[in-house]
PDB file of C-alpha atoms in Angstrom:
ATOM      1  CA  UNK A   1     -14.624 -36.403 -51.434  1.00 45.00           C
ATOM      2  CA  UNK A   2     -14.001 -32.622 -52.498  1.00 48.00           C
ATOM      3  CA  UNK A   3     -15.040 -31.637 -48.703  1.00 47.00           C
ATOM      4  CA  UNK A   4     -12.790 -34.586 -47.241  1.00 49.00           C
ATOM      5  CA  UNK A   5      -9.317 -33.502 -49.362  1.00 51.00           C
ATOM      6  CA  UNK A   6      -9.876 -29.433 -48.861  1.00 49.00           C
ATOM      7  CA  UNK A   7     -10.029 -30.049 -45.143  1.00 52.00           C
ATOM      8  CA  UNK A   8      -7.303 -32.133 -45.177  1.00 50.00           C
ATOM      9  CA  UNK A   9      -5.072 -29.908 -47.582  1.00 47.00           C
ATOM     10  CA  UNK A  10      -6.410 -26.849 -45.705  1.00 46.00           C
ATOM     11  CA  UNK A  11      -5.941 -27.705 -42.351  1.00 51.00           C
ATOM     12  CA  UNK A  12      -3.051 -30.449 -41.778  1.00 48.00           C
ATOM     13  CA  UNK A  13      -0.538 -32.238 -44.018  1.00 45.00           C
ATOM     14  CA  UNK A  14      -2.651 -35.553 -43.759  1.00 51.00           C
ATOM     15  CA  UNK A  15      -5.496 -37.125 -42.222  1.00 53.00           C
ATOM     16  CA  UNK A  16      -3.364 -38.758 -39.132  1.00 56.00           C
ATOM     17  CA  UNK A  17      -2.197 -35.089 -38.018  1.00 58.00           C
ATOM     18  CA  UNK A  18      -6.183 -34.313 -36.725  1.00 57.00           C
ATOM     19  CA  UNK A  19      -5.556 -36.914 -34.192  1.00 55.00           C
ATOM     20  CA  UNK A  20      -2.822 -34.665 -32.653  1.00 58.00           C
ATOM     21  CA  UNK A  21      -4.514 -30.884 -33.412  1.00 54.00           C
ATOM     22  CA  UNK A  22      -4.608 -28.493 -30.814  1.00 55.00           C
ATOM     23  CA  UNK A  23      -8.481 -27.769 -31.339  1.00 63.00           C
ATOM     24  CA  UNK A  24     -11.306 -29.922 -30.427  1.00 68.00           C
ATOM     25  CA  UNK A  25     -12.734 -30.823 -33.911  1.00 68.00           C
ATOM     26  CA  UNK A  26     -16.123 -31.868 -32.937  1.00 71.00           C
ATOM     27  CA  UNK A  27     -16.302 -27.755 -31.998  1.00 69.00           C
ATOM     28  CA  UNK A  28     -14.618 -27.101 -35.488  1.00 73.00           C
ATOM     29  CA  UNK A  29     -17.686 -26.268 -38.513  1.00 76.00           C
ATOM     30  CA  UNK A  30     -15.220 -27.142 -41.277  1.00 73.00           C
ATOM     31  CA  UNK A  31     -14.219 -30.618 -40.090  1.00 74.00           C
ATOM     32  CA  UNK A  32     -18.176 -31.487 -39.453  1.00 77.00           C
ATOM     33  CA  UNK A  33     -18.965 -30.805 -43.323  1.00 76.00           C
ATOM     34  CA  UNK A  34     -15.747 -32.946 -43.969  1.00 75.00           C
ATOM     35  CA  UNK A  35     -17.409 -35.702 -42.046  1.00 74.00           C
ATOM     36  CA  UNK A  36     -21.056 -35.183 -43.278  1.00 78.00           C
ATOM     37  CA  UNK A  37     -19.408 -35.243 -47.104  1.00 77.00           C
ATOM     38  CA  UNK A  38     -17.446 -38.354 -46.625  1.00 77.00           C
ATOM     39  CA  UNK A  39     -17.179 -41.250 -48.097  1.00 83.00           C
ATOM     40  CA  UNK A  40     -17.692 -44.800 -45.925  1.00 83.00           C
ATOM     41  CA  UNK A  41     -14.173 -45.147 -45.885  1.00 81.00           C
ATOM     42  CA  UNK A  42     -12.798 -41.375 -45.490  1.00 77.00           C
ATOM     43  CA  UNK A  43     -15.621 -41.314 -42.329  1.00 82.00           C
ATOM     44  CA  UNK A  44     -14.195 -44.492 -40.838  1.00 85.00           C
ATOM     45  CA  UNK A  45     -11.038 -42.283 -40.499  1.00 81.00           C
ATOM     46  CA  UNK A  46     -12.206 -39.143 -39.812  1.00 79.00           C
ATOM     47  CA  UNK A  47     -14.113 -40.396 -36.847  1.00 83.00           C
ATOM     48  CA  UNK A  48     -11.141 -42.466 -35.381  1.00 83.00           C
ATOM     49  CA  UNK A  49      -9.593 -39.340 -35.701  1.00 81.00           C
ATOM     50  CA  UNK A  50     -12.323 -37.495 -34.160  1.00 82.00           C
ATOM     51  CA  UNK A  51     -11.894 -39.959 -30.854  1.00 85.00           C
ATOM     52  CA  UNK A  52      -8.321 -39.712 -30.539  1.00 84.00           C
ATOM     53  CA  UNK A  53      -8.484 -35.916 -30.839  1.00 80.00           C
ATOM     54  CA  UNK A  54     -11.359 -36.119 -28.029  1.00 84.00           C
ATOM     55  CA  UNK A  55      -8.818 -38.210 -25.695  1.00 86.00           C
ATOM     56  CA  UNK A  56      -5.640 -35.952 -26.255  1.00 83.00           C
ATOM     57  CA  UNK A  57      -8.012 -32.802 -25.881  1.00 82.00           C
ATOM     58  CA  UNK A  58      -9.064 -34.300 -22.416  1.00 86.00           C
ATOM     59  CA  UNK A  59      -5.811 -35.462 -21.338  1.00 87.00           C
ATOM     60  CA  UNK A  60      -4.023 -31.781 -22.425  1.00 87.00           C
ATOM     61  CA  UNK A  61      -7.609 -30.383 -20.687  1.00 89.00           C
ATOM     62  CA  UNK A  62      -6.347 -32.573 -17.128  1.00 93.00           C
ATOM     63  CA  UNK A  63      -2.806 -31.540 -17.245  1.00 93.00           C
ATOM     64  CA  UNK A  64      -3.449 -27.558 -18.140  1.00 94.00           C
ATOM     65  CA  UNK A  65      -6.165 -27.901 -15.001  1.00 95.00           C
ATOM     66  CA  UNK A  66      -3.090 -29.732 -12.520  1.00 96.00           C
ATOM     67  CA  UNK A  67      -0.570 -26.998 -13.995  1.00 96.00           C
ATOM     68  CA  UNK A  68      -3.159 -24.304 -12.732  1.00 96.00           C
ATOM     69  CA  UNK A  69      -4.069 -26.449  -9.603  1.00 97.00           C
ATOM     70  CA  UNK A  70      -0.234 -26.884  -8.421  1.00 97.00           C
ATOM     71  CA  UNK A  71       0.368 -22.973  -9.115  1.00 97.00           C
ATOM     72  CA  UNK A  72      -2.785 -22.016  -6.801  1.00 97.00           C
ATOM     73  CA  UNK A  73      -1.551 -24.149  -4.199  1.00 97.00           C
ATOM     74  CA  UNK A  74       1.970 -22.386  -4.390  1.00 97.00           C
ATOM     75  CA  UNK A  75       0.600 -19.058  -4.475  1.00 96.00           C
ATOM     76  CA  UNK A  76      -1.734 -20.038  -1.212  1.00 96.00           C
ATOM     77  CA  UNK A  77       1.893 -20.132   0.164  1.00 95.00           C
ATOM     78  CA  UNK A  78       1.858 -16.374   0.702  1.00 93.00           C
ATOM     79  CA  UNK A  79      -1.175 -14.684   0.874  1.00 93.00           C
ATOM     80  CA  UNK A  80      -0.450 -11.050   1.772  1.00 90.00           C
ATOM     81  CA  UNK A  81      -3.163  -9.425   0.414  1.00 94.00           C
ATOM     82  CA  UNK A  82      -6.656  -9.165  -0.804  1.00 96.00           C
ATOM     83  CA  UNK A  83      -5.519  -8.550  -4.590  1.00 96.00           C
ATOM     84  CA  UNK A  84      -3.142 -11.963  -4.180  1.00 96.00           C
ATOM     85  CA  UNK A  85      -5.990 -14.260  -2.810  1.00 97.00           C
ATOM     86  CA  UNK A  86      -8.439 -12.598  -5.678  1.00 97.00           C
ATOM     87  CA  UNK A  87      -6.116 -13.874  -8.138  1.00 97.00           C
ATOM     88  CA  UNK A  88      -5.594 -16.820  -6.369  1.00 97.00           C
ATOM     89  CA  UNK A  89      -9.466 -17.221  -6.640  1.00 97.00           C
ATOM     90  CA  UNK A  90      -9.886 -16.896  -9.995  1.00 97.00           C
ATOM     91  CA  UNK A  91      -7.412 -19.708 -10.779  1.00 97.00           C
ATOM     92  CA  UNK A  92      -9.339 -21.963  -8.841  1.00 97.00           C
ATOM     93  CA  UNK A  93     -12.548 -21.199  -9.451  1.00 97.00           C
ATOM     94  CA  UNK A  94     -11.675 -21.440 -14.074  1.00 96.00           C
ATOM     95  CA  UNK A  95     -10.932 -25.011 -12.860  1.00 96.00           C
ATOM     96  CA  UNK A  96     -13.462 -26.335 -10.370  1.00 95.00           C
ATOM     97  CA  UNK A  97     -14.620 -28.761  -9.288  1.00 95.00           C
ATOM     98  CA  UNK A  98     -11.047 -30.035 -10.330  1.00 95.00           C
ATOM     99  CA  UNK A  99     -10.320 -31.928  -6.906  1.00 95.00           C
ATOM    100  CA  UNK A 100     -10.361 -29.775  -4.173  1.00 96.00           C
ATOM    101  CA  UNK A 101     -10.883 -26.811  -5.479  1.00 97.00           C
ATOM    102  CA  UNK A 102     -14.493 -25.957  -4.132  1.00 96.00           C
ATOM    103  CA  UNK A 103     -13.153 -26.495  -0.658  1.00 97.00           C
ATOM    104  CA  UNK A 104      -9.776 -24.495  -1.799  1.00 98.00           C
ATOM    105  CA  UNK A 105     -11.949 -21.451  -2.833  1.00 98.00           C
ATOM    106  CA  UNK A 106     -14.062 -21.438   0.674  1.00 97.00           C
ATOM    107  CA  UNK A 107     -10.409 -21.534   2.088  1.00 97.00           C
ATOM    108  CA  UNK A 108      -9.023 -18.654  -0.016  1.00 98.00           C
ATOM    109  CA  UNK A 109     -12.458 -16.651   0.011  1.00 97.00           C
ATOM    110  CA  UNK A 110     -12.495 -16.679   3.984  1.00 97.00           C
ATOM    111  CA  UNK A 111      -8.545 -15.595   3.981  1.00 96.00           C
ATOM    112  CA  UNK A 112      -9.178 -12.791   1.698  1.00 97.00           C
ATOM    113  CA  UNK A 113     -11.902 -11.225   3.642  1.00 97.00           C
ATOM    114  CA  UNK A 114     -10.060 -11.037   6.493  1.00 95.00           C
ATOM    115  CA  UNK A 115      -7.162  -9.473   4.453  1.00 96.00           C
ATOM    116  CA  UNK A 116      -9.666  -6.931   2.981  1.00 97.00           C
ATOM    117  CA  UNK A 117     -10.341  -6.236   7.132  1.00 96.00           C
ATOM    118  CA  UNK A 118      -6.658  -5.903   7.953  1.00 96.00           C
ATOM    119  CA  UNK A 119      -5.858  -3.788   4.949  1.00 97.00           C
ATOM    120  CA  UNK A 120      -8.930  -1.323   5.875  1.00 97.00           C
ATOM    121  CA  UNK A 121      -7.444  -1.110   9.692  1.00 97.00           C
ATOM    122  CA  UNK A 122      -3.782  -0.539   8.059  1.00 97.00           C
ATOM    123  CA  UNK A 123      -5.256   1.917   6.020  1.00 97.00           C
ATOM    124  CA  UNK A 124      -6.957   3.849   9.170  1.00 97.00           C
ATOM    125  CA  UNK A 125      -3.765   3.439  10.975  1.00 97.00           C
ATOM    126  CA  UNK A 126      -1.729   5.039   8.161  1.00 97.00           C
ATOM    127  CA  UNK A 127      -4.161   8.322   8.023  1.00 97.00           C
ATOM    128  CA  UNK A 128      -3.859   8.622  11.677  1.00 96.00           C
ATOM    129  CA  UNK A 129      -0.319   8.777  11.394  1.00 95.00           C
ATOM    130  CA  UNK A 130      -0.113  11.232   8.966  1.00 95.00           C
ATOM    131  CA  UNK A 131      -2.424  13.287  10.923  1.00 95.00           C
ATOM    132  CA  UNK A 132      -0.190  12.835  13.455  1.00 93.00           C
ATOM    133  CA  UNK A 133       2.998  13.449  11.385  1.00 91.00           C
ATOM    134  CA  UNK A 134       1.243  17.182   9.837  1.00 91.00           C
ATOM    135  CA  UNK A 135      -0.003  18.446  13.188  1.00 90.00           C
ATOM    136  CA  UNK A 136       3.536  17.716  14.865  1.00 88.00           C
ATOM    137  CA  UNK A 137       1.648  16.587  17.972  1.00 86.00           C
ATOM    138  CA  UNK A 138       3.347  16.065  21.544  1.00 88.00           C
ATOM    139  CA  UNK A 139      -0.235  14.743  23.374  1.00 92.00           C
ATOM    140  CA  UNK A 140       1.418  11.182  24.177  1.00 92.00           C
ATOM    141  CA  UNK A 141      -1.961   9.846  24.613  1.00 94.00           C
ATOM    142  CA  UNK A 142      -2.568  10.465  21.249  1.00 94.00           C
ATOM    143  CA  UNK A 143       0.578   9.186  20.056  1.00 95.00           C
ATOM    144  CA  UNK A 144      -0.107   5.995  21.684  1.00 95.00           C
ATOM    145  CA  UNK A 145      -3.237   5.828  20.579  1.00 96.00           C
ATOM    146  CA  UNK A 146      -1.899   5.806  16.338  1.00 96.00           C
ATOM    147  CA  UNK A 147       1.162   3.594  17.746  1.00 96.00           C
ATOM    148  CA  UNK A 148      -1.496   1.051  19.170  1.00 97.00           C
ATOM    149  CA  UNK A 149      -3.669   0.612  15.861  1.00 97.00           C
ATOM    150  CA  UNK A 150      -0.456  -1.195  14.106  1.00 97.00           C
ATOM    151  CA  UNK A 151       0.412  -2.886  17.328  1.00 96.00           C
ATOM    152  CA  UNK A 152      -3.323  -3.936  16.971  1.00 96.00           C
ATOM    153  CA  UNK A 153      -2.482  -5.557  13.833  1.00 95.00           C
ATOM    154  CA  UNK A 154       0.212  -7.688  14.714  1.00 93.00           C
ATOM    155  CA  UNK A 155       2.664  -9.036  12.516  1.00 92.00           C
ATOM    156  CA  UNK A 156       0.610  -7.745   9.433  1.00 92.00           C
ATOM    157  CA  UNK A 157       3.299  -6.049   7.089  1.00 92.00           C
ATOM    158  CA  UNK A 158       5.108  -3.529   9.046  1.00 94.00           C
ATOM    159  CA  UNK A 159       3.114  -2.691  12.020  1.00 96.00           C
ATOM    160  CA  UNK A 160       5.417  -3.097  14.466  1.00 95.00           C
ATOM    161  CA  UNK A 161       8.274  -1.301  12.950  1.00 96.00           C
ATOM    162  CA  UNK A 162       5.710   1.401  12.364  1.00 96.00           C
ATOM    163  CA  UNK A 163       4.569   1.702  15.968  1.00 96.00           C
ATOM    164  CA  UNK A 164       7.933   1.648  17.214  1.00 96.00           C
ATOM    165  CA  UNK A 165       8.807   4.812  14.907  1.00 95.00           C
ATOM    166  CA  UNK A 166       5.722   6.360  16.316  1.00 96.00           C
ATOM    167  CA  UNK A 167       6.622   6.333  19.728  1.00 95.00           C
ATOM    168  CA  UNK A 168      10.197   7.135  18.733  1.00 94.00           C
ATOM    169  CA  UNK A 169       9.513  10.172  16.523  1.00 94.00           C
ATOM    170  CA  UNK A 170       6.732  11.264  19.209  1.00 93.00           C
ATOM    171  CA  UNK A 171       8.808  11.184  22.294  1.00 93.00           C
ATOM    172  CA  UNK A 172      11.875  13.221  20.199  1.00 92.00           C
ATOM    173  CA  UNK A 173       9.210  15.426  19.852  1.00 90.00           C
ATOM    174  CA  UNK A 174       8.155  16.091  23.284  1.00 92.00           C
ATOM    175  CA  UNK A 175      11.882  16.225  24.027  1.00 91.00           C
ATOM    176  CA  UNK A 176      12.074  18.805  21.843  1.00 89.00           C
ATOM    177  CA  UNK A 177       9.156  21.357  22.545  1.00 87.00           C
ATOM    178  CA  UNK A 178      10.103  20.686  26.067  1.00 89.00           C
ATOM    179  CA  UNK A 179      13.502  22.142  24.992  1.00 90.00           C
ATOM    180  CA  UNK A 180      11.925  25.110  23.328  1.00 87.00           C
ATOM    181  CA  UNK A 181       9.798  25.780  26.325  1.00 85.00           C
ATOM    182  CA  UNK A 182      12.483  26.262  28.447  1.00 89.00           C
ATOM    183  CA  UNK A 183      14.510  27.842  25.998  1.00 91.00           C
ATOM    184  CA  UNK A 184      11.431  30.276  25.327  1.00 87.00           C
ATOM    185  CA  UNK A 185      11.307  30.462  29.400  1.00 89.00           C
ATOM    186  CA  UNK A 186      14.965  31.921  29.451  1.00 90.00           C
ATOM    187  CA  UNK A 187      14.604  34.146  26.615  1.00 89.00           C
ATOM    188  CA  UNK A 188      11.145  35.714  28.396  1.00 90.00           C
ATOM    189  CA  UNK A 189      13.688  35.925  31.589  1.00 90.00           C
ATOM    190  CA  UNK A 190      16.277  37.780  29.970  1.00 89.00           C
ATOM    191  CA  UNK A 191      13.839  39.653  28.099  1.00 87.00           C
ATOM    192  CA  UNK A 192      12.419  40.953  31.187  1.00 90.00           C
ATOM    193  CA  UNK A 193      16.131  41.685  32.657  1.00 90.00           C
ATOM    194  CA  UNK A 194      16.998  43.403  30.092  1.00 88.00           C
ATOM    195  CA  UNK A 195      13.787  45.440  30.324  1.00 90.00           C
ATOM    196  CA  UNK A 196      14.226  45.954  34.039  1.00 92.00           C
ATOM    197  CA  UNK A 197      17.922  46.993  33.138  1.00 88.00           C
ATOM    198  CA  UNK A 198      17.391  49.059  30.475  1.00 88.00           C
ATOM    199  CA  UNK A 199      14.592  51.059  33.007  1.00 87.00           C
ATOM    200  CA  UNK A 200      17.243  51.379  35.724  1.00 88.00           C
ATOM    201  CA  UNK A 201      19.627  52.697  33.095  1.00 89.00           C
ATOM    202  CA  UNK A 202      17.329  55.383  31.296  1.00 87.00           C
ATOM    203  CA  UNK A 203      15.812  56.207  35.244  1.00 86.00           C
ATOM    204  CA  UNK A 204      19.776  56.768  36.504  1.00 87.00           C
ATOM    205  CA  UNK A 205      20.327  58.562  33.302  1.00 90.00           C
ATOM    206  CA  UNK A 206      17.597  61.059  33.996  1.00 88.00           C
ATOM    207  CA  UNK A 207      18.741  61.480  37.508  1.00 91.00           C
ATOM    208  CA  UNK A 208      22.272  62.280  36.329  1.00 87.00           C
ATOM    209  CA  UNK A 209      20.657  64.371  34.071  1.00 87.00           C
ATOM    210  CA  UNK A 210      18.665  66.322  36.628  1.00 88.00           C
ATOM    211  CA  UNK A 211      22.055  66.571  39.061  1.00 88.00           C
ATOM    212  CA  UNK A 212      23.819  68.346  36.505  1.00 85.00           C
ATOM    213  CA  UNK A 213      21.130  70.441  35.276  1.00 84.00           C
ATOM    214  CA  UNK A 214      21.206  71.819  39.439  1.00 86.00           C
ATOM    215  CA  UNK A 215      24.254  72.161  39.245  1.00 84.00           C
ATOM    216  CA  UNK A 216      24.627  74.173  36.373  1.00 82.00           C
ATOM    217  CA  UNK A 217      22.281  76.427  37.690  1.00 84.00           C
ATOM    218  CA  UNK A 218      23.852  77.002  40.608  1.00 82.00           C
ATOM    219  CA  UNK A 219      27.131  77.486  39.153  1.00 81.00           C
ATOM    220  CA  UNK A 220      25.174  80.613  37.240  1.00 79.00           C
ATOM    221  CA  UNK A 221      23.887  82.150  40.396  1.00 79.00           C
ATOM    222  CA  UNK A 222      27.485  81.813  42.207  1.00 79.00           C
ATOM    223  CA  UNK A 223      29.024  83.713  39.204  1.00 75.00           C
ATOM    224  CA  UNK A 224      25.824  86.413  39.504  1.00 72.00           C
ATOM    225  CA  UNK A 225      26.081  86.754  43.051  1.00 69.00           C
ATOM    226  CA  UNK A 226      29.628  86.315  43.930  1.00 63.00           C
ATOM    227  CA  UNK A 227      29.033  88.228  47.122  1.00 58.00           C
ATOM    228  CA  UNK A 228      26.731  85.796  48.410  1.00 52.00           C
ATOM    229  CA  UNK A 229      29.952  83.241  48.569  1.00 47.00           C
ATOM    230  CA  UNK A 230      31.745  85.258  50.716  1.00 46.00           C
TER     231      UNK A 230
END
């Protein structure tokens, strides 16, 4: 029929080729007016067609759903955070109930909520440090307070590194302002010395001063009374 041979010379070389297509034809508008327009003998063909088109849709639909299951189960190799295990999720869940996937998605769903918990805690730990880092503190209870909320975490990314550097970067800091305490001690001491110093100095100056000054007035009465020397 007209419908039958524009479909075919439309769509594939020959009538054989819509056994193989890539599409599902019973989905496909153009080959169901093909197959309402047909002859006896062109639908005889057209719907053996149909069937092995059904079967190598399924089977392509079974191994693109495997493909997707094998890759979940790699990625469910490493789950290190919530963003991972989402995408993780959707994979599984475009494909269920292929296998196990229900159970799979209870699996990954539990994993990632716990990940959400760890990565909120990380989080917290991170703006504590920072508050730590800006305000330069030396309290070392406060300093192992931050340092304990990645120890808390355990081996989630690099919490333990992180506390180490903590208590690392807050004892070199203690170190240090006790350094400038004593150095600010000694400076205040010879501060003071040199105060007390420069007192004695100016108070031996003015009694130098006040020495001379009798003696130069005596001096002026022995040269206005030089009878009163002999």
């Amino acid at each position: 029929s007209n419908w039958y041979d524009g479909y075919i010379q439309k769509s594939v070389h020959n009538a054989d080729e819509l056994s193989s297509n890539s599409s599902c034809l019973k989905e496909h508008k153009l080959f169901q007016r093909a197959l309402k327009f047909a002859n006896d003998e062109e639908k005889i063909q057209l719907e053996r067609c149909l069937k092995t088109n059904e079967k190598n849709h399924e089977a392509q639909k079974q191994a693109d759903m495997e493909r997707k299951y094998v890759q979940a189960l790699d990625m469910m190799k490493t789950i290190n955070s919530s963003t991972r295990a989402q995408n993780i999720l959707n994979l599984l869940v475009s494909i269920a109930p292929y296998k196990d996937t229900e159970a799979l998605i209870q699996e990954v769903s539990q994993k990632k909520k716990d990940i959400e918990i760890l990565e909120e805690k990380y989080a917290e730990a991170w703006s504590a440090k920072r508050e730590l880092d800006r305000l330069n503190l030396t309290d070392i209870e406060e300093i192992n307070r931050v340092a304990g909320m990645f120890e808390a975490l355990g081996d989630y990314k690099d919490c333990k590194s992180l506390a180490e550097e903590i208590r690392r970067s807050g004892i070199a800091r203690i170190d240090e302002a006790k350094r400038s305490k004593r150095i600010r001690k000694w400076l205040m001491i010879v501060a003071v010395m040199a105060l007390i110093g420069a007192g004695v100095f100016y108070a031996y100056t003015k009694i130098s001063e006040r020495k001379a000054e009798r003696a130069r007035i005596e001096a002026e009465k022995s040269e206005e009374n030089p009878s009163s020397v002999t």
